[in-house]
Coordinates of C-alpha atoms in Angstrom, one line a residue:
M1 CA -85.0 -170.9 -43.7
R2 CA -83.6 -170.0 -47.0
R3 CA -80.6 -168.2 -45.7
I4 CA -78.8 -170.1 -43.0
L5 CA -76.9 -167.8 -40.8
S6 CA -73.8 -169.0 -38.9
A7 CA -73.0 -168.8 -35.2
G8 CA -70.4 -166.2 -35.6
F9 CA -73.0 -163.8 -37.5
A10 CA -75.6 -164.3 -34.6
I11 CA -72.9 -163.3 -32.0
G12 CA -72.0 -160.4 -33.8
V13 CA -75.5 -159.0 -34.3
L14 CA -76.3 -157.4 -30.9
A15 CA -73.0 -155.6 -30.9
A16 CA -73.3 -154.1 -34.3
V17 CA -77.0 -152.8 -33.9
S18 CA -76.5 -151.6 -30.3
A19 CA -73.4 -149.6 -31.6
C20 CA -75.7 -148.0 -34.4
G21 CA -77.7 -146.1 -32.0
A22 CA -80.3 -144.0 -33.9
T23 CA -79.9 -145.0 -37.5
D24 CA -80.0 -142.5 -40.2
S25 CA -83.3 -142.8 -41.7
S26 CA -82.0 -142.1 -45.4
S27 CA -80.6 -145.6 -45.1
Q28 CA -83.8 -147.2 -44.0
P29 CA -86.1 -149.0 -46.5
D30 CA -89.4 -147.4 -47.3
S31 CA -91.1 -150.6 -46.5
A32 CA -89.9 -153.8 -45.1
G33 CA -87.4 -155.5 -47.1
T34 CA -86.7 -152.8 -49.8
S35 CA -83.8 -150.5 -50.3
G36 CA -82.4 -148.4 -53.1
A37 CA -79.7 -150.0 -55.6
P38 CA -76.0 -148.3 -55.9
T39 CA -76.1 -145.7 -58.5
S40 CA -73.0 -146.5 -60.3
T41 CA -70.9 -149.7 -60.7
T42 CA -67.4 -150.2 -59.1
I43 CA -66.6 -152.9 -61.6
K44 CA -64.2 -151.6 -64.1
A45 CA -62.5 -152.7 -67.4
L46 CA -64.8 -155.6 -68.1
P47 CA -64.3 -157.3 -71.4
A48 CA -66.7 -156.1 -74.0
K49 CA -67.5 -159.6 -75.6
A50 CA -70.7 -161.1 -74.8
G51 CA -69.0 -164.2 -73.5
S52 CA -71.0 -167.4 -72.1
V53 CA -72.4 -168.5 -68.7
T54 CA -74.3 -170.9 -66.9
V55 CA -76.4 -169.3 -64.0
G56 CA -76.9 -171.7 -61.1
S57 CA -79.7 -171.5 -58.4
A58 CA -80.4 -172.8 -54.9
A59 CA -83.3 -175.5 -54.5
F60 CA -86.2 -173.4 -54.2
P61 CA -88.8 -171.8 -56.4
E62 CA -87.8 -168.1 -55.9
A63 CA -84.1 -169.0 -56.5
E64 CA -84.9 -170.8 -59.7
L65 CA -87.0 -167.8 -60.9
L66 CA -83.9 -165.5 -60.2
A67 CA -81.8 -167.3 -62.0
H68 CA -84.2 -167.3 -65.4
L69 CA -84.9 -163.6 -64.7
Y70 CA -80.9 -162.7 -64.9
A71 CA -80.1 -165.6 -67.6
G72 CA -83.0 -164.3 -69.8
A73 CA -81.7 -160.9 -69.6
M74 CA -78.3 -161.8 -70.6
K75 CA -79.1 -164.1 -73.4
A76 CA -81.4 -161.2 -74.7
N77 CA -78.1 -159.2 -74.6
G78 CA -75.9 -161.2 -76.7
V79 CA -74.7 -163.6 -74.0
K80 CA -74.7 -167.4 -74.4
A81 CA -76.5 -168.1 -71.3
D82 CA -78.1 -171.1 -69.6
V83 CA -79.6 -172.2 -66.1
H84 CA -78.6 -175.0 -64.1
A85 CA -81.5 -175.0 -61.3
N86 CA -82.0 -176.5 -58.0
I87 CA -78.2 -177.4 -57.2
G88 CA -78.8 -177.5 -53.6
E89 CA -77.8 -175.6 -50.4
R90 CA -75.2 -172.5 -50.6
T91 CA -72.2 -174.7 -49.9
A92 CA -73.2 -176.9 -53.0
Y93 CA -73.8 -174.0 -55.4
M94 CA -70.9 -171.9 -54.2
A95 CA -68.6 -174.8 -54.6
A96 CA -69.8 -175.1 -58.2
L97 CA -69.3 -171.3 -58.8
K98 CA -65.5 -171.4 -57.3
D99 CA -64.9 -174.6 -59.5
G100 CA -66.2 -173.2 -62.6
S101 CA -69.1 -175.9 -62.9
I102 CA -71.5 -172.5 -62.9
G103 CA -70.4 -168.9 -63.8
A104 CA -73.0 -167.0 -61.8
V105 CA -75.8 -167.3 -59.0
P106 CA -78.4 -164.8 -57.8
E107 CA -77.7 -164.4 -54.1
Y108 CA -78.9 -162.8 -50.9
S109 CA -76.6 -159.8 -49.9
G110 CA -76.2 -160.5 -46.2
A111 CA -76.5 -164.1 -46.5
L112 CA -73.5 -164.2 -49.1
L113 CA -71.4 -161.8 -47.0
N114 CA -71.9 -164.1 -44.0
Y115 CA -70.8 -167.0 -45.9
L116 CA -67.7 -165.5 -47.4
S117 CA -66.8 -163.6 -44.2
P118 CA -68.3 -165.1 -41.1
G119 CA -69.0 -162.9 -38.3
N120 CA -69.2 -159.7 -40.6
T121 CA -71.5 -157.1 -38.7
A122 CA -72.4 -154.9 -41.5
R123 CA -76.3 -154.4 -41.5
S124 CA -77.6 -151.8 -44.0
S125 CA -78.1 -152.3 -47.7
E126 CA -75.3 -150.0 -48.3
D127 CA -72.9 -151.3 -45.8
V128 CA -73.4 -154.8 -46.7
Y129 CA -72.8 -154.3 -50.4
A130 CA -69.8 -152.2 -49.8
E131 CA -68.1 -155.1 -47.6
L132 CA -69.5 -157.8 -50.2
Q133 CA -67.8 -156.1 -53.2
Q134 CA -64.2 -156.3 -51.5
T135 CA -64.8 -159.6 -49.9
A136 CA -65.9 -161.4 -53.3
R137 CA -63.1 -159.6 -55.0
N138 CA -60.5 -161.2 -52.7
Q139 CA -62.1 -164.7 -53.4
N140 CA -62.0 -164.2 -57.3
L141 CA -65.5 -163.4 -57.4
A142 CA -67.4 -160.3 -58.6
V143 CA -70.7 -159.0 -57.5
V144 CA -72.8 -156.5 -59.9
H145 CA -75.5 -154.1 -58.6
Y146 CA -77.8 -155.3 -56.1
A147 CA -81.6 -154.9 -56.6
P148 CA -84.0 -152.9 -54.3
A149 CA -85.9 -156.4 -53.9
Q150 CA -84.9 -158.1 -50.5
D151 CA -86.0 -161.6 -49.2
A152 CA -85.3 -160.5 -45.7
D153 CA -86.6 -161.7 -42.4
T154 CA -89.4 -159.4 -41.1
I155 CA -91.7 -159.0 -38.0
T156 CA -95.3 -159.2 -39.8
V157 CA -98.6 -158.7 -38.3
T158 CA -102.0 -158.6 -39.5
R159 CA -103.7 -155.5 -40.8
K160 CA -106.2 -155.6 -38.0
T161 CA -103.4 -155.7 -35.5
A162 CA -101.2 -152.9 -37.2
D163 CA -104.3 -150.6 -37.1
K164 CA -105.4 -151.5 -33.4
Y165 CA -102.2 -150.7 -32.1
H166 CA -101.0 -148.0 -34.7
L167 CA -97.9 -150.1 -35.7
T168 CA -95.5 -149.3 -38.3
T169 CA -92.1 -150.2 -36.9
I170 CA -91.0 -152.9 -34.7
G171 CA -90.4 -150.4 -32.1
D172 CA -94.0 -149.6 -31.8
L173 CA -94.4 -153.1 -30.4
K174 CA -92.8 -152.1 -26.9
P175 CA -95.8 -150.8 -25.2
V176 CA -98.2 -153.6 -26.4
A177 CA -95.9 -156.7 -26.9
N178 CA -96.7 -158.0 -23.4
R179 CA -100.4 -158.6 -24.7
L180 CA -98.9 -160.5 -28.0
R181 CA -97.7 -163.9 -28.9
L182 CA -94.6 -163.9 -31.4
G183 CA -94.6 -167.1 -33.8
A184 CA -91.1 -168.1 -35.5
P185 CA -89.0 -170.9 -36.1
A186 CA -87.4 -172.3 -32.8
P187 CA -84.0 -170.7 -33.4
M188 CA -85.2 -167.4 -33.0
R189 CA -86.0 -167.5 -29.3
T190 CA -82.3 -167.9 -28.6
E191 CA -80.2 -166.5 -31.4
S192 CA -78.9 -162.9 -31.0
Y193 CA -80.7 -161.6 -34.1
G194 CA -84.1 -162.8 -32.6
V195 CA -85.6 -162.5 -29.5
P196 CA -82.7 -161.2 -27.6
A197 CA -82.4 -158.4 -30.4
L198 CA -86.0 -157.5 -30.0
K199 CA -85.5 -157.0 -26.3
K200 CA -82.2 -155.2 -26.3
V201 CA -82.7 -152.9 -29.3
Y202 CA -86.3 -152.2 -29.5
G203 CA -87.3 -153.1 -25.7
V204 CA -89.8 -155.3 -27.1
V205 CA -90.8 -158.5 -25.0
F206 CA -93.6 -160.6 -26.2
K207 CA -95.9 -162.2 -23.9
Q208 CA -95.2 -165.6 -25.6
F209 CA -92.9 -167.4 -27.9
V210 CA -94.6 -170.1 -30.1
S211 CA -92.2 -172.4 -31.9
L212 CA -93.3 -172.9 -35.4
S213 CA -92.0 -174.8 -38.4
P214 CA -90.5 -172.7 -41.0
S215 CA -91.9 -175.2 -43.7
G216 CA -94.6 -174.3 -46.2
T217 CA -97.4 -172.1 -44.9
V218 CA -97.2 -172.9 -41.2
I219 CA -96.3 -169.6 -39.9
Q220 CA -98.4 -167.3 -42.1
T221 CA -101.4 -169.7 -41.3
A222 CA -100.8 -169.3 -37.5
L223 CA -100.8 -165.5 -38.0
R224 CA -103.8 -165.4 -39.9
N225 CA -106.0 -167.6 -37.8
G226 CA -104.7 -166.1 -34.9
T227 CA -102.7 -168.7 -33.0
V228 CA -100.0 -165.9 -32.8
D229 CA -100.3 -162.2 -33.1
A230 CA -97.0 -161.4 -34.8
A231 CA -94.6 -163.5 -36.9
N232 CA -91.2 -164.0 -38.5
I233 CA -92.0 -163.9 -42.1
F234 CA -89.9 -163.6 -45.3
S235 CA -90.5 -160.4 -47.0
T236 CA -91.1 -161.9 -50.5
D237 CA -93.7 -164.6 -48.9
P238 CA -96.7 -164.1 -51.3
A239 CA -98.9 -164.2 -48.1
I240 CA -98.2 -160.6 -47.3
S241 CA -99.6 -159.3 -50.3
R242 CA -102.6 -162.0 -50.5
F243 CA -103.8 -161.3 -47.1
N244 CA -102.9 -157.7 -46.6
L245 CA -100.4 -158.3 -43.9
V246 CA -98.2 -155.7 -42.6
S247 CA -94.2 -156.0 -42.3
L248 CA -93.0 -153.8 -39.7
K249 CA -90.0 -151.4 -40.5
D250 CA -86.8 -152.3 -38.8
P251 CA -84.7 -148.9 -38.5
Q252 CA -82.0 -150.4 -36.3
H253 CA -81.4 -153.4 -38.7
I254 CA -81.6 -156.3 -36.4
F255 CA -82.2 -158.4 -39.5
A256 CA -79.4 -157.6 -42.0
A257 CA -80.1 -156.5 -45.4
Q258 CA -80.8 -159.3 -48.0
N259 CA -80.7 -157.7 -51.3
I260 CA -80.8 -159.9 -54.5
V261 CA -77.4 -159.8 -56.1
P262 CA -75.9 -161.7 -58.9
V263 CA -72.6 -163.0 -58.0
F264 CA -70.1 -164.1 -60.7
K265 CA -67.0 -166.1 -61.0
Q266 CA -64.7 -163.2 -61.6
D267 CA -62.9 -164.5 -64.8
V268 CA -66.3 -165.3 -66.3
L269 CA -68.1 -161.7 -66.1
T270 CA -68.2 -159.5 -69.1
Q271 CA -69.7 -156.0 -69.5
P272 CA -72.7 -157.1 -71.5
M273 CA -73.4 -159.5 -68.7
A274 CA -73.1 -156.8 -65.9
D275 CA -75.3 -154.5 -68.1
A276 CA -78.1 -157.1 -68.4
C277 CA -78.1 -158.0 -64.8
D278 CA -78.1 -154.3 -63.8
A279 CA -81.1 -153.5 -66.0
V280 CA -83.2 -156.6 -64.1
S281 CA -82.1 -155.3 -60.8
A282 CA -82.9 -151.7 -61.4
K283 CA -86.6 -152.7 -62.0
L284 CA -86.8 -155.6 -59.4
D285 CA -88.3 -154.3 -56.1
T286 CA -89.6 -156.4 -53.1
D287 CA -93.4 -156.1 -54.3
T288 CA -92.6 -156.9 -57.8
L289 CA -90.6 -160.1 -56.7
R290 CA -93.3 -161.3 -54.2
T291 CA -95.7 -161.2 -57.2
L292 CA -93.6 -163.2 -59.3
V293 CA -92.8 -165.4 -56.5
A294 CA -96.7 -166.1 -56.1
E295 CA -97.0 -166.8 -59.8
V296 CA -94.5 -169.7 -59.4
V297 CA -96.0 -171.0 -56.2
D298 CA -99.4 -171.1 -57.8
G299 CA -98.1 -173.5 -60.7
G300 CA -96.3 -171.0 -63.0
D301 CA -93.2 -172.4 -64.7
P302 CA -90.2 -170.4 -63.5
S303 CA -88.8 -169.9 -67.1
T304 CA -92.1 -168.7 -68.5
V305 CA -92.7 -166.3 -65.5
A306 CA -89.3 -164.8 -66.0
S307 CA -89.8 -164.6 -69.7
N308 CA -93.0 -162.8 -69.6
W309 CA -91.8 -160.1 -67.0
L310 CA -88.7 -159.5 -68.9
K311 CA -90.9 -158.8 -72.0
Q312 CA -93.2 -156.7 -70.3
N313 CA -90.2 -154.6 -69.0
D314 CA -88.6 -154.4 -72.2
L315 CA -85.6 -156.4 -71.1
A316 CA -86.1 -159.3 -73.7
K317 CA -83.8 -157.3 -76.5
T318 CA -80.6 -156.3 -76.8
L319 CA -79.6 -153.1 -74.5
N320 CA -78.2 -149.9 -76.1

């Protein structure tokens, strides 16, 4: 998985989602993996100078793409920005961020919050971001606005299955799950954010759990060829668009929000950096990110894919 969750996070999930009861629909994404970004910054009195920053990334294509998107926009806005891609897992690039080897890195809000504050039970985009701002500040870090785009866990089915059983939310599976097989990485069978949460929060009990490798296209292939009927797939997986799959909405937030959010070393962040990153995030939704990831997965250079998108969205120039 791209976002490793700690045991402390898993333990707190059921308590958090059970306490939520009926979630206010205003905080629920319009589609799996999307939610609106905040409307105003809470970062005050940033330096007006452009400054310089090295943007790091984790070691997978989407992370490198995001680093080039944000670095490219900052460079166009007068910042001296470059990219140090493929640093490694979160422990490696967060250590680099804290020691100053890099100055920023695109992150996933829920996973970053859990890394900085293990056991935190915030679930929605808004709640996760509010907690993350304070937590980051206390550790000499700063987060700018998050994007509507999320790379979050989903329960996904084929269009045929969705139409047959009239499925739009995870809860809609309750009366039919005893006929269906769920495919997912092995930890989802026992971790409280997985099968136990499906049962406790939604009353969904699948006929069978099929343990599948999270590597490559194993899970989405099993879904498409009928080995399983529902699958745990990340919301930016290109297969969702390519094969017309349906990610079911999660109104009770058993899966925490994972909005894309740039995190900076506090003393590196300047106003031109924040402005440029905010401009990118404002235009980056889940469908768009999924399309860009598909270009990279299909052989596109992350830097080129990012540059083309910035030009198409008028972000490859100085902001007024």
